[in-house]
CSV table of C-alpha atoms in Angstrom, one decimal:
chain,number,residue,atom,x,y,z
A,5,UNK,CA,-29.8,27.7,39.9
A,6,UNK,CA,-32.8,26.0,41.6
A,7,UNK,CA,-33.4,26.0,45.3
A,8,UNK,CA,-35.5,23.2,46.8
A,9,UNK,CA,-36.6,22.5,50.4
A,10,UNK,CA,-37.6,18.9,51.2
A,11,UNK,CA,-37.3,18.9,55.0
A,12,UNK,CA,-39.6,20.3,57.6
A,13,UNK,CA,-36.8,22.7,58.5
A,14,UNK,CA,-37.1,25.6,56.0
A,15,UNK,CA,-33.4,26.5,56.5
A,16,UNK,CA,-32.3,23.3,54.8
A,17,UNK,CA,-32.1,24.4,51.2
A,18,UNK,CA,-30.7,22.2,48.4
A,19,UNK,CA,-29.2,24.3,45.5
A,20,UNK,CA,-28.8,22.6,42.2
A,21,UNK,CA,-28.4,22.9,38.5
A,22,UNK,CA,-30.4,20.4,36.4
A,23,UNK,CA,-29.1,20.4,32.8
A,24,UNK,CA,-29.8,18.2,29.8
A,25,UNK,CA,-32.9,16.3,28.6
A,26,UNK,CA,-35.5,16.0,31.4
A,27,UNK,CA,-36.8,12.9,29.8
A,28,UNK,CA,-33.8,11.0,31.2
A,29,UNK,CA,-34.9,9.4,34.5
A,30,UNK,CA,-31.5,8.1,35.7
A,31,UNK,CA,-29.2,11.2,35.5
A,32,UNK,CA,-25.7,11.7,36.8
A,33,UNK,CA,-25.7,13.7,40.0
A,34,UNK,CA,-22.5,15.5,41.1
A,35,UNK,CA,-21.8,15.9,44.8
A,36,UNK,CA,-19.1,18.5,45.7
A,37,UNK,CA,-16.2,18.3,48.2
A,38,UNK,CA,-16.1,20.2,51.5
A,39,UNK,CA,-15.0,23.5,49.8
A,40,UNK,CA,-17.3,23.1,46.8
A,41,UNK,CA,-20.6,24.5,45.7
A,42,UNK,CA,-23.0,23.4,42.9
A,43,UNK,CA,-20.9,25.6,40.5
A,44,UNK,CA,-17.6,23.7,40.8
A,45,UNK,CA,-18.7,21.1,38.2
A,46,UNK,CA,-19.7,23.5,35.5
A,47,UNK,CA,-17.1,22.3,33.0
A,48,UNK,CA,-18.3,18.7,33.4
A,49,UNK,CA,-22.0,19.8,33.1
A,50,UNK,CA,-21.2,21.7,29.9
A,51,UNK,CA,-19.3,18.8,28.4
A,52,UNK,CA,-21.7,16.0,29.3
A,53,UNK,CA,-24.9,17.9,28.4
A,54,UNK,CA,-23.3,18.6,25.0
A,55,UNK,CA,-23.2,14.9,24.5
A,56,UNK,CA,-26.8,14.4,25.5
A,57,UNK,CA,-26.5,13.4,29.2
A,58,UNK,CA,-28.7,14.8,31.9
A,59,UNK,CA,-26.6,16.1,34.7
A,60,UNK,CA,-27.5,17.5,38.1
A,61,UNK,CA,-24.9,19.4,40.1
A,62,UNK,CA,-26.0,20.1,43.6
A,63,UNK,CA,-25.0,21.8,46.9
A,64,UNK,CA,-26.2,20.2,50.1
A,65,UNK,CA,-27.7,22.1,53.0
A,66,UNK,CA,-26.5,22.0,56.6
A,67,UNK,CA,-26.6,18.5,58.0
A,68,UNK,CA,-24.8,17.4,61.1
A,69,UNK,CA,-25.4,13.7,60.9
A,70,UNK,CA,-24.8,11.2,58.0
A,71,UNK,CA,-28.2,9.5,58.3
A,72,UNK,CA,-29.8,12.9,58.4
A,73,UNK,CA,-28.1,13.7,55.1
A,74,UNK,CA,-29.1,10.4,53.6
A,75,UNK,CA,-32.7,11.0,54.6
A,76,UNK,CA,-32.7,14.5,53.1
A,77,UNK,CA,-31.1,13.3,49.9
A,78,UNK,CA,-33.7,10.5,49.5
A,79,UNK,CA,-36.4,13.1,49.9
A,80,UNK,CA,-34.7,15.3,47.2
A,81,UNK,CA,-34.7,12.4,44.8
A,82,UNK,CA,-38.4,11.7,45.6
A,83,UNK,CA,-39.1,15.4,44.9
A,84,UNK,CA,-37.3,15.2,41.6
A,85,UNK,CA,-39.1,11.9,40.8
A,86,UNK,CA,-35.9,10.0,40.3
A,87,UNK,CA,-35.9,6.4,41.5
A,88,UNK,CA,-32.4,5.5,40.3
A,89,UNK,CA,-29.3,7.7,39.8
A,90,UNK,CA,-25.6,7.6,39.0
A,91,UNK,CA,-23.6,9.5,41.6
A,92,UNK,CA,-20.3,11.3,41.0
A,93,UNK,CA,-18.7,12.4,44.3
A,94,UNK,CA,-15.5,14.3,44.9
A,95,UNK,CA,-13.8,13.9,48.3
A,96,UNK,CA,-16.6,14.3,50.9
A,97,UNK,CA,-19.1,14.1,48.1
A,98,UNK,CA,-17.8,10.7,47.3
A,99,UNK,CA,-18.1,9.5,50.9
A,100,UNK,CA,-21.6,10.8,51.1
A,101,UNK,CA,-22.5,9.0,47.8
A,102,UNK,CA,-21.2,5.8,49.3
A,103,UNK,CA,-23.1,6.2,52.5
A,104,UNK,CA,-26.3,7.0,50.6
A,105,UNK,CA,-25.8,3.8,48.6
A,106,UNK,CA,-25.2,1.9,51.8
A,107,UNK,CA,-28.2,3.5,53.5
A,108,UNK,CA,-30.6,2.6,50.6
A,109,UNK,CA,-29.2,-0.9,49.8
A,110,UNK,CA,-32.4,-2.7,50.7
A,111,UNK,CA,-34.3,-0.5,48.3
A,112,UNK,CA,-31.5,0.7,45.9
A,113,UNK,CA,-31.5,4.2,44.6
A,114,UNK,CA,-27.9,4.3,43.4
A,115,UNK,CA,-27.2,2.5,40.1
A,116,UNK,CA,-23.5,3.4,40.0
A,117,UNK,CA,-20.8,5.4,41.8
A,118,UNK,CA,-18.0,7.4,40.4
A,119,UNK,CA,-15.5,8.4,43.1
A,120,UNK,CA,-12.8,11.1,42.7
A,121,UNK,CA,-10.2,11.7,45.4
A,122,UNK,CA,-12.6,10.1,47.9
A,123,UNK,CA,-12.4,7.8,50.9
A,124,UNK,CA,-14.5,5.1,52.6
A,125,UNK,CA,-13.3,5.5,56.3
A,126,UNK,CA,-13.1,8.9,58.1
A,127,UNK,CA,-10.4,7.6,60.4
A,128,UNK,CA,-7.8,8.4,57.8
A,129,UNK,CA,-8.1,12.1,58.8
A,130,UNK,CA,-7.2,11.4,62.5
A,131,UNK,CA,-9.8,14.0,63.5
A,132,UNK,CA,-12.7,12.0,64.7
A,133,UNK,CA,-12.1,13.3,68.2
A,134,UNK,CA,-12.4,16.9,67.1
A,135,UNK,CA,-15.4,16.3,64.8
A,136,UNK,CA,-17.9,17.3,67.5
A,137,UNK,CA,-16.2,20.7,68.1
A,138,UNK,CA,-16.2,22.1,64.5
A,139,UNK,CA,-19.6,23.8,65.2
A,140,UNK,CA,-17.8,25.9,67.8
A,141,UNK,CA,-15.0,27.2,65.6
A,142,UNK,CA,-15.2,30.5,63.8
A,143,UNK,CA,-15.4,30.6,60.0
A,144,UNK,CA,-11.9,31.8,59.5
A,145,UNK,CA,-10.4,28.9,61.4
A,146,UNK,CA,-12.6,26.4,59.5
A,147,UNK,CA,-11.5,27.9,56.2
A,148,UNK,CA,-7.8,27.7,57.3
A,149,UNK,CA,-8.3,23.9,57.9
A,150,UNK,CA,-9.7,23.5,54.4
A,151,UNK,CA,-7.1,25.7,52.7
A,152,UNK,CA,-4.4,23.6,54.2
A,153,UNK,CA,-5.3,20.9,51.8
A,154,UNK,CA,-5.0,23.0,48.7
A,155,UNK,CA,-1.9,22.7,46.5
A,156,UNK,CA,1.0,25.0,47.3
A,157,UNK,CA,4.0,26.1,45.3
A,158,UNK,CA,4.3,26.6,41.5
A,159,UNK,CA,1.5,25.2,39.4
A,160,UNK,CA,0.5,25.6,35.8
A,161,UNK,CA,-2.0,28.4,34.8
A,162,UNK,CA,-5.0,26.1,34.5
A,163,UNK,CA,-4.4,24.6,37.9
A,164,UNK,CA,-3.8,28.1,39.4
A,165,UNK,CA,-7.2,29.2,38.0
A,166,UNK,CA,-8.9,26.2,39.4
A,167,UNK,CA,-7.5,26.8,42.8
A,168,UNK,CA,-8.5,30.4,42.7
A,169,UNK,CA,-12.0,29.4,41.8
A,170,UNK,CA,-12.2,26.9,44.6
A,171,UNK,CA,-10.9,29.4,47.1
A,172,UNK,CA,-13.7,31.8,45.9
A,173,UNK,CA,-16.3,29.0,46.4
A,174,UNK,CA,-14.9,28.4,49.8
A,175,UNK,CA,-15.3,32.0,50.7
A,176,UNK,CA,-19.0,31.8,49.7
A,177,UNK,CA,-19.7,29.2,52.4
A,178,UNK,CA,-20.8,30.4,55.8
A,179,UNK,CA,-19.7,29.1,59.2
A,180,UNK,CA,-22.5,26.5,59.7
A,181,UNK,CA,-22.1,25.2,56.1
A,182,UNK,CA,-18.4,24.6,56.6
A,183,UNK,CA,-18.7,23.3,60.1
A,184,UNK,CA,-21.3,20.8,59.2
A,185,UNK,CA,-19.4,19.5,56.2
A,186,UNK,CA,-16.2,19.1,58.2
A,187,UNK,CA,-18.3,17.3,60.8
A,188,UNK,CA,-19.7,14.8,58.2
A,189,UNK,CA,-16.1,14.5,56.8
A,190,UNK,CA,-14.5,13.6,60.1
A,191,UNK,CA,-17.1,12.0,62.4
A,192,UNK,CA,-16.3,8.4,63.2
A,193,UNK,CA,-17.8,6.4,60.3
A,194,UNK,CA,-17.0,4.0,57.5
A,195,UNK,CA,-18.7,2.4,54.4
A,196,UNK,CA,-19.9,-1.1,54.9
A,197,UNK,CA,-18.6,-2.8,51.7
A,198,UNK,CA,-21.1,-5.7,51.7
A,199,UNK,CA,-24.0,-3.3,51.4
A,200,UNK,CA,-22.7,-1.7,48.2
A,201,UNK,CA,-21.1,-4.7,46.6
A,202,UNK,CA,-23.8,-4.8,43.8
A,203,UNK,CA,-23.2,-1.2,42.8
A,204,UNK,CA,-21.0,-0.5,39.9
A,205,UNK,CA,-18.1,1.6,41.1
A,206,UNK,CA,-15.4,3.5,39.2
A,207,UNK,CA,-12.6,5.1,41.1
A,208,UNK,CA,-10.9,8.1,39.5
A,209,UNK,CA,-7.3,8.5,40.8
A,210,UNK,CA,-4.2,10.3,39.6
A,211,UNK,CA,-2.3,7.3,38.3
A,212,UNK,CA,1.2,8.8,38.2
A,213,UNK,CA,1.2,10.0,41.8
A,214,UNK,CA,2.1,6.5,43.0
A,215,UNK,CA,5.5,6.9,41.4
A,216,UNK,CA,6.4,10.3,43.1
A,217,UNK,CA,9.7,10.1,44.9
A,218,UNK,CA,10.9,7.1,42.9
A,219,UNK,CA,13.1,6.9,39.9
A,220,UNK,CA,10.0,6.2,37.8
A,221,UNK,CA,8.5,9.6,38.6
A,222,UNK,CA,7.2,11.4,35.5
A,223,UNK,CA,7.3,14.8,37.2
A,224,UNK,CA,10.0,17.1,38.4
A,225,UNK,CA,10.6,16.7,42.2
A,226,UNK,CA,10.4,20.5,42.5
A,227,UNK,CA,6.7,20.4,41.6
A,228,UNK,CA,5.9,17.9,44.4
A,229,UNK,CA,5.3,19.2,47.9
A,230,UNK,CA,7.4,17.7,50.8
A,231,UNK,CA,4.2,16.6,52.5
A,232,UNK,CA,3.1,14.6,49.5
A,233,UNK,CA,6.5,13.0,49.2
A,234,UNK,CA,6.4,12.0,52.9
A,235,UNK,CA,3.0,10.4,52.4
A,236,UNK,CA,4.2,8.6,49.3
A,237,UNK,CA,7.3,7.3,51.2
A,238,UNK,CA,5.1,5.8,54.0
A,239,UNK,CA,2.8,4.3,51.3
A,240,UNK,CA,5.8,2.7,49.5
A,241,UNK,CA,7.2,1.4,52.8
A,242,UNK,CA,3.9,-0.2,53.9
A,243,UNK,CA,3.6,-1.9,50.5
A,244,UNK,CA,7.2,-3.2,50.8
A,245,UNK,CA,6.5,-4.6,54.3
A,246,UNK,CA,3.4,-6.3,53.0
A,247,UNK,CA,5.3,-7.9,50.2
A,248,UNK,CA,8.0,-9.1,52.6
A,249,UNK,CA,5.4,-10.7,54.8
């Protein structure tokens, strides 16, 4: 685990794993979700480096503003002497990847984007009005907010292990780290599509989730939470209304 400071503020420390051949000048960089650290992508790092890829998995320091994050990330890439990169982002990491591509569109630093369970508009969380108050909340309350998004009910053993690991990673984050990430996650912002239209984008989604709650579901209803079914019902209803129009 390497720790790098690129800002004038010595408290802003980027933590990262850089694996694979250093001769590769356009690596894949993994950006974690709110609850994640640089360690959460270790399975992907192991698999990809075994195939010869250079992979960097990082953990961002405390930033309270999206442009501040983009400036810090640009300085990190300069420090690593990387002019172009592929970015893989999960949830918040995916949003930050898109914002960085948008921010650097006049002098592109992002060659491609891979987005997993991500978003392009923070308004979907309906928390833009509370974003500026996260810094006041105690750590236990912030962790409760994040844990509310974790899967509940019976899951298979591999999923249970993954959830336990993510909970452990969440516990390793301090109050300011969590508060700043939730602030970036929820402050009023969206990705301007025309600024990233030339970037190759791959969206990773769970294909079968769109059929939950219908007769085409490939999963037992007992394994799907009531909240997820409710969201899926509203999604299906909105699609039907669009078709009718």
